[in-house]
PDB file of C-alpha atoms and ligand atoms in Angstrom:
ATOM      1  CA  MET A 195      17.365  19.567  66.358  1.00  0.00           C
ATOM      2  CA  ASN A 196      19.235  22.265  64.114  1.00  0.00           C
ATOM      3  CA  ILE A 197      20.345  20.699  60.949  1.00  0.00           C
ATOM      4  CA  ALA A 198      23.306  22.706  58.880  1.00  0.00           C
ATOM      5  CA  LEU A 199      23.242  22.754  55.034  1.00  0.00           C
ATOM      6  CA  VAL A 200      27.257  23.466  53.834  1.00  0.00           C
ATOM      7  CA  GLN A 201      27.220  24.591  50.376  1.00  0.00           C
ATOM      8  CA  ASN A 202      30.838  24.899  48.949  1.00  0.00           C
ATOM      9  CA  ALA A 203      32.324  25.038  45.652  1.00  0.00           C
ATOM     10  CA  PRO A 204      35.266  22.302  45.577  1.00  0.00           C
ATOM     11  CA  CYS A 205      38.309  23.207  43.323  1.00  0.00           C
ATOM     12  CA  LEU A 206      38.694  20.052  41.058  1.00  0.00           C
ATOM     13  CA  HIS A 207      40.592  17.438  42.891  1.00  0.00           C
ATOM     14  CA  ALA A 208      42.079  19.663  45.436  1.00  0.00           C
ATOM     15  CA  VAL A 209      41.135  17.490  48.471  1.00  0.00           C
ATOM     16  CA  GLN A 210      42.982  19.277  51.298  1.00  0.00           C
ATOM     17  CA  GLU A 211      42.277  22.354  49.992  1.00  0.00           C
ATOM     18  CA  ASN A 212      38.595  21.745  49.681  1.00  0.00           C
ATOM     19  CA  LEU A 213      38.755  20.416  53.153  1.00  0.00           C
ATOM     20  CA  ASP A 214      40.505  23.409  54.501  1.00  0.00           C
ATOM     21  CA  THR A 215      37.779  25.490  52.897  1.00  0.00           C
ATOM     22  CA  VAL A 216      34.730  23.581  54.699  1.00  0.00           C
ATOM     23  CA  GLU A 217      36.720  23.577  57.650  1.00  0.00           C
ATOM     24  CA  ARG A 218      36.606  27.305  57.797  1.00  0.00           C
ATOM     25  CA  MET A 219      33.150  27.771  56.312  1.00  0.00           C
ATOM     26  CA  ILE A 220      31.897  25.712  59.102  1.00  0.00           C
ATOM     27  CA  ASP A 221      33.607  27.532  61.994  1.00  0.00           C
ATOM     28  CA  GLY A 222      31.569  29.337  64.503  1.00  0.00           C
ATOM     29  CA  HIS A 223      28.498  27.272  63.042  1.00  0.00           C
ATOM     30  CA  GLU A 224      26.747  25.376  66.036  1.00  0.00           C
ATOM     31  CA  ALA A 225      24.357  22.575  64.925  1.00  0.00           C
ATOM     32  CA  ASP A 226      23.423  18.831  65.739  1.00  0.00           C
ATOM     33  CA  LEU A 227      23.957  17.914  62.267  1.00  0.00           C
ATOM     34  CA  PHE A 228      25.791  19.390  59.385  1.00  0.00           C
ATOM     35  CA  VAL A 229      24.732  18.013  55.715  1.00  0.00           C
ATOM     36  CA  LEU A 230      27.573  18.597  52.752  1.00  0.00           C
ATOM     37  CA  PRO A 231      27.348  18.045  49.122  1.00  0.00           C
ATOM     38  CA  GLU A 232      28.153  14.592  47.120  1.00  0.00           C
ATOM     39  CA  LEU A 233      31.837  14.305  46.701  1.00  0.00           C
ATOM     40  CA  PHE A 234      32.016  17.514  48.589  1.00  0.00           C
ATOM     41  CA  ALA A 235      36.163  17.017  48.884  1.00  0.00           C
ATOM     42  CA  SER A 236      37.206  15.835  45.484  1.00  0.00           C
ATOM     43  CA  GLY A 237      34.925  17.424  42.982  1.00  0.00           C
ATOM     44  CA  TYR A 238      32.693  15.855  40.494  1.00  0.00           C
ATOM     45  CA  LEU A 239      34.225  15.156  36.977  1.00  0.00           C
ATOM     46  CA  PHE A 240      36.871  12.490  36.564  1.00  0.00           C
ATOM     47  CA  ASP A 241      38.690  11.199  33.253  1.00  0.00           C
ATOM     48  CA  SER A 242      38.789   7.451  33.942  1.00  0.00           C
ATOM     49  CA  ARG A 243      37.809   4.918  36.413  1.00  0.00           C
ATOM     50  CA  GLU A 244      41.800   4.739  37.427  1.00  0.00           C
ATOM     51  CA  GLN A 245      41.535   8.586  37.977  1.00  0.00           C
ATOM     52  CA  LEU A 246      38.677   8.394  40.245  1.00  0.00           C
ATOM     53  CA  ALA A 247      40.275   5.340  42.226  1.00  0.00           C
ATOM     54  CA  GLY A 248      43.180   7.646  43.314  1.00  0.00           C
ATOM     55  CA  PHE A 249      40.465   9.489  45.163  1.00  0.00           C
ATOM     56  CA  ALA A 250      38.734   6.391  46.499  1.00  0.00           C
ATOM     57  CA  GLU A 251      38.588   5.842  50.295  1.00  0.00           C
ATOM     58  CA  GLU A 252      37.711   2.206  52.282  1.00  0.00           C
ATOM     59  CA  LEU A 253      35.147   2.564  54.666  1.00  0.00           C
ATOM     60  CA  GLY A 254      36.676   3.505  58.045  1.00  0.00           C
ATOM     61  CA  HIS A 255      40.014   5.002  56.830  1.00  0.00           C
ATOM     62  CA  GLY A 256      41.153   7.871  54.946  1.00  0.00           C
ATOM     63  CA  LEU A 257      41.723  11.664  54.403  1.00  0.00           C
ATOM     64  CA  VAL A 258      38.140  12.618  53.831  1.00  0.00           C
ATOM     65  CA  GLN A 259      36.722  10.167  56.627  1.00  0.00           C
ATOM     66  CA  ASP A 260      39.519  11.280  59.117  1.00  0.00           C
ATOM     67  CA  THR A 261      38.400  14.792  58.806  1.00  0.00           C
ATOM     68  CA  LEU A 262      34.939  14.457  58.842  1.00  0.00           C
ATOM     69  CA  GLN A 263      35.256  12.327  62.503  1.00  0.00           C
ATOM     70  CA  ARG A 264      37.609  15.205  63.729  1.00  0.00           C
ATOM     71  CA  TRP A 265      34.929  17.906  62.821  1.00  0.00           C
ATOM     72  CA  ALA A 266      32.209  15.474  64.748  1.00  0.00           C
ATOM     73  CA  LYS A 267      34.167  15.647  67.664  1.00  0.00           C
ATOM     74  CA  GLU A 268      35.283  19.309  67.670  1.00  0.00           C
ATOM     75  CA  HIS A 269      31.751  20.236  66.848  1.00  0.00           C
ATOM     76  CA  ASP A 270      29.939  17.789  68.726  1.00  0.00           C
ATOM     77  CA  ALA A 271      27.627  16.739  65.872  1.00  0.00           C
ATOM     78  CA  ALA A 272      27.397  14.335  62.993  1.00  0.00           C
ATOM     79  CA  PHE A 273      28.238  15.211  59.571  1.00  0.00           C
ATOM     80  CA  CYS A 274      26.689  13.497  56.415  1.00  0.00           C
ATOM     81  CA  ALA A 275      28.782  13.887  53.451  1.00  0.00           C
ATOM     82  CA  GLY A 276      29.748  12.369  50.289  1.00  0.00           C
ATOM     83  CA  LEU A 277      32.653  10.841  48.989  1.00  0.00           C
ATOM     84  CA  VAL A 278      34.528   8.119  46.645  1.00  0.00           C
ATOM     85  CA  GLU A 279      34.503   4.775  48.250  1.00  0.00           C
ATOM     86  CA  ARG A 280      36.609   2.073  47.290  1.00  0.00           C
ATOM     87  CA  ASP A 281      35.307  -1.726  48.383  1.00  0.00           C
ATOM     88  CA  GLY A 282      37.655  -4.307  46.848  1.00  0.00           C
ATOM     89  CA  ASP A 283      37.598  -3.614  43.291  1.00  0.00           C
ATOM     90  CA  ALA A 284      34.614  -1.780  43.197  1.00  0.00           C
ATOM     91  CA  ILE A 285      34.247   2.263  43.172  1.00  0.00           C
ATOM     92  CA  TYR A 286      30.895   3.746  44.778  1.00  0.00           C
ATOM     93  CA  ASN A 287      29.512   7.470  44.817  1.00  0.00           C
ATOM     94  CA  SER A 288      28.880   6.949  48.305  1.00  0.00           C
ATOM     95  CA  ALA A 289      27.694   9.281  51.384  1.00  0.00           C
ATOM     96  CA  VAL A 290      28.662   8.797  55.227  1.00  0.00           C
ATOM     97  CA  VAL A 291      27.222   9.753  58.314  1.00  0.00           C
ATOM     98  CA  ILE A 292      29.723  10.430  61.223  1.00  0.00           C
ATOM     99  CA  ALA A 293      28.679  11.430  64.796  1.00  0.00           C
ATOM    100  CA  PRO A 294      31.373  12.077  67.706  1.00  0.00           C
ATOM    101  CA  GLU A 295      31.752   8.454  68.358  1.00  0.00           C
ATOM    102  CA  GLY A 296      31.924   6.991  65.081  1.00  0.00           C
ATOM    103  CA  ARG A 297      30.160   6.163  61.810  1.00  0.00           C
ATOM    104  CA  LEU A 298      26.488   5.859  62.176  1.00  0.00           C
ATOM    105  CA  THR A 299      25.804   4.781  58.557  1.00  0.00           C
ATOM    106  CA  HIS A 300      26.511   4.765  55.062  1.00  0.00           C
ATOM    107  CA  TYR A 301      25.287   4.448  51.424  1.00  0.00           C
ATOM    108  CA  ARG A 302      26.275   3.716  48.029  1.00  0.00           C
ATOM    109  CA  LYS A 303      23.928   5.930  45.442  1.00  0.00           C
ATOM    110  CA  LEU A 304      21.796   3.648  43.479  1.00  0.00           C
ATOM    111  CA  HIS A 305      20.882   5.716  40.553  1.00  0.00           C
ATOM    112  CA  LEU A 306      23.962   6.828  38.994  1.00  0.00           C
ATOM    113  CA  PHE A 307      23.802  10.032  36.627  1.00  0.00           C
ATOM    114  CA  TYR A 308      25.177  10.159  33.003  1.00  0.00           C
ATOM    115  CA  ASN A 309      28.832   9.533  32.719  1.00  0.00           C
ATOM    116  CA  GLU A 310      28.782   8.093  36.514  1.00  0.00           C
ATOM    117  CA  LYS A 311      27.770   5.021  34.782  1.00  0.00           C
ATOM    118  CA  LYS A 312      31.370   4.747  32.897  1.00  0.00           C
ATOM    119  CA  ILE A 313      33.352   5.302  36.181  1.00  0.00           C
ATOM    120  CA  PHE A 314      31.358   4.100  39.455  1.00  0.00           C
ATOM    121  CA  ASP A 315      29.802   0.759  40.207  1.00  0.00           C
ATOM    122  CA  PRO A 316      25.809   1.329  41.156  1.00  0.00           C
ATOM    123  CA  GLY A 317      25.262   0.955  44.648  1.00  0.00           C
ATOM    124  CA  ASN A 318      24.233  -2.415  46.323  1.00  0.00           C
ATOM    125  CA  LEU A 319      22.716  -1.103  49.729  1.00  0.00           C
ATOM    126  CA  VAL A 320      19.022  -0.264  50.853  1.00  0.00           C
ATOM    127  CA  PRO A 321      18.882   3.410  51.248  1.00  0.00           C
ATOM    128  CA  PRO A 322      19.777   3.352  55.054  1.00  0.00           C
ATOM    129  CA  VAL A 323      18.065   5.001  58.112  1.00  0.00           C
ATOM    130  CA  THR A 324      19.956   5.669  61.411  1.00  0.00           C
ATOM    131  CA  GLU A 325      19.103   7.457  64.550  1.00  0.00           C
ATOM    132  CA  TRP A 326      20.787  10.733  65.812  1.00  0.00           C
ATOM    133  CA  ARG A 327      19.634  12.757  69.040  1.00  0.00           C
ATOM    134  CA  GLY A 328      16.104  11.543  68.801  1.00  0.00           C
ATOM    135  CA  ALA A 329      15.880  11.946  65.072  1.00  0.00           C
ATOM    136  CA  ARG A 330      15.559   9.170  62.335  1.00  0.00           C
ATOM    137  CA  LEU A 331      17.636  10.115  59.307  1.00  0.00           C
ATOM    138  CA  GLY A 332      17.480   8.588  56.031  1.00  0.00           C
ATOM    139  CA  VAL A 333      20.148   9.048  53.462  1.00  0.00           C
ATOM    140  CA  MET A 334      20.038   9.209  49.632  1.00  0.00           C
ATOM    141  CA  ILE A 335      22.308  10.968  47.024  1.00  0.00           C
ATOM    142  CA  CYS A 336      21.494  13.587  44.178  1.00  0.00           C
ATOM    143  CA  PHE A 337      20.279  11.943  41.372  1.00  0.00           C
ATOM    144  CA  ASP A 338      18.358   9.474  43.654  1.00  0.00           C
ATOM    145  CA  TRP A 339      15.697  12.213  43.551  1.00  0.00           C
ATOM    146  CA  ARG A 340      14.587  11.320  40.287  1.00  0.00           C
ATOM    147  CA  PHE A 341      13.436   7.947  41.502  1.00  0.00           C
ATOM    148  CA  PRO A 342      10.712   8.405  44.000  1.00  0.00           C
ATOM    149  CA  GLU A 343      11.235   4.803  45.014  1.00  0.00           C
ATOM    150  CA  THR A 344      14.225   5.952  47.017  1.00  0.00           C
ATOM    151  CA  ALA A 345      12.430   8.637  49.380  1.00  0.00           C
ATOM    152  CA  ARG A 346       9.481   6.347  49.527  1.00  0.00           C
ATOM    153  CA  SER A 347      11.933   3.489  50.650  1.00  0.00           C
ATOM    154  CA  LEU A 348      13.558   5.707  53.281  1.00  0.00           C
ATOM    155  CA  ALA A 349       9.960   6.847  54.769  1.00  0.00           C
ATOM    156  CA  ILE A 350       8.705   3.319  54.969  1.00  0.00           C
ATOM    157  CA  ASP A 351      12.106   2.660  56.917  1.00  0.00           C
ATOM    158  CA  GLY A 352      11.047   5.193  59.280  1.00  0.00           C
ATOM    159  CA  ALA A 353      13.010   8.351  58.164  1.00  0.00           C
ATOM    160  CA  ASP A 354      11.748  11.706  59.927  1.00  0.00           C
ATOM    161  CA  VAL A 355      14.688  13.739  57.610  1.00  0.00           C
ATOM    162  CA  ILE A 356      16.166  12.490  54.504  1.00  0.00           C
ATOM    163  CA  LEU A 357      19.670  13.737  54.230  1.00  0.00           C
ATOM    164  CA  HIS A 358      20.398  14.515  50.397  1.00  0.00           C
ATOM    165  CA  PRO A 359      24.025  15.265  49.733  1.00  0.00           C
ATOM    166  CA  SER A 360      24.130  16.427  45.757  1.00  0.00           C
ATOM    167  CA  ASN A 361      25.972  17.970  42.829  1.00  0.00           C
ATOM    168  CA  LEU A 362      22.861  19.126  40.862  1.00  0.00           C
ATOM    169  CA  VAL A 363      22.966  19.833  37.258  1.00  0.00           C
ATOM    170  CA  MET A 364      19.498  20.060  36.630  1.00  0.00           C
ATOM    171  CA  ASN A 365      17.135  22.823  37.936  1.00  0.00           C
ATOM    172  CA  LEU A 366      13.975  20.412  38.575  1.00  0.00           C
ATOM    173  CA  CYS A 367      15.138  18.794  41.740  1.00  0.00           C
ATOM    174  CA  PRO A 368      14.249  21.362  43.889  1.00  0.00           C
ATOM    175  CA  ALA A 369      10.560  21.722  43.221  1.00  0.00           C
ATOM    176  CA  ALA A 370      10.815  17.856  43.122  1.00  0.00           C
ATOM    177  CA  MET A 371      12.076  17.328  46.572  1.00  0.00           C
ATOM    178  CA  VAL A 372       9.052  19.483  47.563  1.00  0.00           C
ATOM    179  CA  THR A 373       7.036  16.638  46.214  1.00  0.00           C
ATOM    180  CA  ARG A 374       9.175  14.246  48.055  1.00  0.00           C
ATOM    181  CA  ALA A 375       8.923  15.964  50.944  1.00  0.00           C
ATOM    182  CA  ILE A 376       4.884  16.185  50.948  1.00  0.00           C
ATOM    183  CA  GLU A 377       4.144  12.750  49.269  1.00  0.00           C
ATOM    184  CA  ASN A 378       5.916  11.015  52.202  1.00  0.00           C
ATOM    185  CA  GLY A 379       5.602  13.693  55.116  1.00  0.00           C
ATOM    186  CA  VAL A 380       9.451  14.099  55.627  1.00  0.00           C
ATOM    187  CA  PHE A 381      11.958  16.976  56.009  1.00  0.00           C
ATOM    188  CA  ILE A 382      14.336  16.931  53.297  1.00  0.00           C
ATOM    189  CA  PHE A 383      17.810  18.757  53.453  1.00  0.00           C
ATOM    190  CA  THR A 384      19.530  18.876  50.091  1.00  0.00           C
ATOM    191  CA  ALA A 385      22.900  20.065  50.617  1.00  0.00           C
ATOM    192  CA  ASN A 386      24.147  20.963  46.915  1.00  0.00           C
ATOM    193  CA  ARG A 387      27.428  22.323  45.756  1.00  0.00           C
ATOM    194  CA  SER A 388      28.180  25.624  43.829  1.00  0.00           C
ATOM    195  CA  GLY A 389      30.826  26.387  41.136  1.00  0.00           C
ATOM    196  CA  ARG A 390      31.951  24.489  37.981  1.00  0.00           C
ATOM    197  CA  ASP A 391      33.944  22.011  37.314  1.00  0.00           C
ATOM    198  CA  GLU A 392      36.219  21.961  33.989  1.00  0.00           C
ATOM    199  CA  LEU A 393      38.251  18.860  32.916  1.00  0.00           C
ATOM    200  CA  GLY A 394      39.731  18.851  29.509  1.00  0.00           C
ATOM    201  CA  ASP A 395      36.925  19.755  26.964  1.00  0.00           C
ATOM    202  CA  THR A 396      33.931  19.048  29.664  1.00  0.00           C
ATOM    203  CA  VAL A 397      32.672  22.195  31.795  1.00  0.00           C
ATOM    204  CA  LEU A 398      29.795  21.186  34.127  1.00  0.00           C
ATOM    205  CA  GLN A 399      28.150  24.233  35.945  1.00  0.00           C
ATOM    206  CA  PHE A 400      26.320  23.265  39.030  1.00  0.00           C
ATOM    207  CA  HIS A 401      22.508  24.573  39.420  1.00  0.00           C
ATOM    208  CA  CYS A 402      20.388  24.958  42.273  1.00  0.00           C
ATOM    209  CA  GLY A 403      20.726  26.385  45.496  1.00  0.00           C
ATOM    210  CA  SER A 404      20.636  23.734  49.033  1.00  0.00           C
ATOM    211  CA  GLN A 405      17.509  23.850  50.522  1.00  0.00           C
ATOM    212  CA  ALA A 406      15.454  22.492  53.413  1.00  0.00           C
ATOM    213  CA  VAL A 407      11.868  21.654  53.248  1.00  0.00           C
ATOM    214  CA  ASP A 408       9.564  20.493  55.881  1.00  0.00           C
ATOM    215  CA  PRO A 409       6.865  17.520  55.564  1.00  0.00           C
ATOM    216  CA  GLN A 410       4.082  20.050  54.498  1.00  0.00           C
ATOM    217  CA  GLY A 411       6.361  21.027  51.351  1.00  0.00           C
ATOM    218  CA  LYS A 412       7.412  24.416  52.838  1.00  0.00           C
ATOM    219  CA  VAL A 413      10.741  25.494  52.053  1.00  0.00           C
ATOM    220  CA  LEU A 414      12.578  26.351  55.283  1.00  0.00           C
ATOM    221  CA  GLY A 415      15.381  27.786  53.874  1.00  0.00           C
ATOM    222  CA  THR A 416      17.815  27.842  50.582  1.00  0.00           C
ATOM    223  CA  ILE A 417      21.213  28.777  49.680  1.00  0.00           C
ATOM    224  CA  ASP A 418      21.681  31.085  46.398  1.00  0.00           C
ATOM    225  CA  GLU A 419      22.882  28.819  44.088  1.00  0.00           C
ATOM    226  CA  ASP A 420      26.206  31.181  43.031  1.00  0.00           C
ATOM    227  CA  GLU A 421      27.265  31.237  46.752  1.00  0.00           C
ATOM    228  CA  GLU A 422      29.245  29.280  49.226  1.00  0.00           C
ATOM    229  CA  GLY A 423      27.712  29.066  52.387  1.00  0.00           C
ATOM    230  CA  VAL A 424      26.353  27.670  55.688  1.00  0.00           C
ATOM    231  CA  LEU A 425      22.522  27.555  56.361  1.00  0.00           C
ATOM    232  CA  VAL A 426      21.354  26.596  59.918  1.00  0.00           C
ATOM    233  CA  VAL A 427      17.780  25.250  59.839  1.00  0.00           C
ATOM    234  CA  GLU A 428      15.668  24.319  63.251  1.00  0.00           C
ATOM    235  CA  ILE A 429      13.177  21.443  62.992  1.00  0.00           C
ATOM    236  CA  ASP A 430      11.095  19.142  65.094  1.00  0.00           C
ATOM    237  CA  PRO A 431      11.843  15.797  63.624  1.00  0.00           C
ATOM    238  CA  THR A 432       9.043  14.217  65.285  1.00  0.00           C
ATOM    239  CA  ARG A 433       6.510  16.139  63.117  1.00  0.00           C
ATOM    240  CA  ALA A 434       7.330  13.859  59.975  1.00  0.00           C
ATOM    241  CA  ARG A 435       5.703  10.997  62.388  1.00  0.00           C
ATOM    242  CA  ASN A 436       2.355  12.525  62.003  1.00  0.00           C
ATOM    243  CA  LYS A 437       1.450  10.833  58.426  1.00  0.00           C
ATOM    244  CA  LEU A 438      -2.319  12.022  58.449  1.00  0.00           C
ATOM    245  CA  ALA A 439      -2.849  14.193  55.133  1.00  0.00           C
ATOM    246  CA  THR A 440      -6.676  14.526  56.284  1.00  0.00           C
ATOM    247  CA  GLU A 441      -8.365  12.703  59.423  1.00  0.00           C
ATOM    248  CA  THR A 442      -8.808   9.541  57.447  1.00  0.00           C
ATOM    249  CA  ASN A 443      -5.851  10.028  54.860  1.00  0.00           C
ATOM    250  CA  ASP A 444      -2.706   8.138  56.430  1.00  0.00           C
ATOM    251  CA  LEU A 445       0.265   8.524  53.754  1.00  0.00           C
ATOM    252  CA  LEU A 446       2.044   5.283  54.384  1.00  0.00           C
ATOM    253  CA  ALA A 447      -1.184   3.063  55.843  1.00  0.00           C
ATOM    254  CA  ASP A 448      -3.410   4.140  53.182  1.00  0.00           C
ATOM    255  CA  ARG A 449      -1.194   2.961  49.874  1.00  0.00           C
ATOM    256  CA  ARG A 450      -2.691   0.092  48.032  1.00  0.00           C
ATOM    257  CA  THR A 451       0.544  -2.023  47.547  1.00  0.00           C
ATOM    258  CA  LYS A 452      -1.330  -4.994  46.077  1.00  0.00           C
ATOM    259  CA  PHE A 453      -2.384  -2.656  42.804  1.00  0.00           C
ATOM    260  CA  TYR A 454       0.776  -0.989  42.224  1.00  0.00           C
ATOM    261  CA  HIS A 455       3.365  -2.406  39.507  1.00  0.00           C
ATOM    262  CA  LEU A 456       7.034  -1.574  40.347  1.00  0.00           C
ATOM    263  CA  GLY A 457       8.536  -3.521  37.530  1.00  0.00           C
ATOM    264  CA  GLU A 458      11.317  -6.040  37.978  1.00  0.00           C
TER     265      GLU A 458
HETATM  266  C1  ACM B 684      24.166  14.089  40.147  1.00  0.00           C
HETATM  267  O1  ACM B 684      23.762  12.806  40.456  1.00  0.00           O
HETATM  268  N1  ACM B 684      25.143  14.213  40.366  1.00  0.00           N
HETATM  269  C2  ACM B 684      23.429  14.872  38.984  1.00  0.00           C
END
């Protein structure tokens, strides 16, 4: 399976322009699956919940999802991407996985980062695992990396590959994702954005390149943090089904769940 990481530098709130840019970026690239950043079409900063609401799409409707659906058909590939989702009065920092035949799954970020807590509602869904061309795909979003339970939950639910749309502002994540890959025996594809957002007095520079990691923690490829770019990496997802750390140690079966405290 070929998986493409797409690292764009969105212009803040210029959705159509950002979609056009990504369309040009992916043109000519062949992959089974494209992974795009968190909030890849809107950018990251919003003044208020009211402003954020202007970018929100109901599941199954809206410019961003329609465009992802069109790209999926044109590229005969699945697309995983972050967007602003509205459900009634709630607004979520979400990600969808859309295949040529339609949406495979969707997820709402569980662990909101910093000021996201002021404008988004916290996610209320179990991190999902879906199947595409023989690979079991799990989804988490950016700051979920700081909570190892998220990746573990996906691994327990059978994910071979974790798709990780991101807008990273801390440089600790790439190293942490190597550990997440090793401890869960999974591939992880982190699609980060590049560039900066400026809104009023707030300037946010995004750090860390996108990266693909294999179940042994080997970094299979990265995109430089200053660039926009597409990186296609070929993997055999079934490698993630061997959870043996040694002949006698299984990463999942050897867990001593009776003895762990997970809190409330
Ligand atoms: C983040 O969760 N976007 C840092």
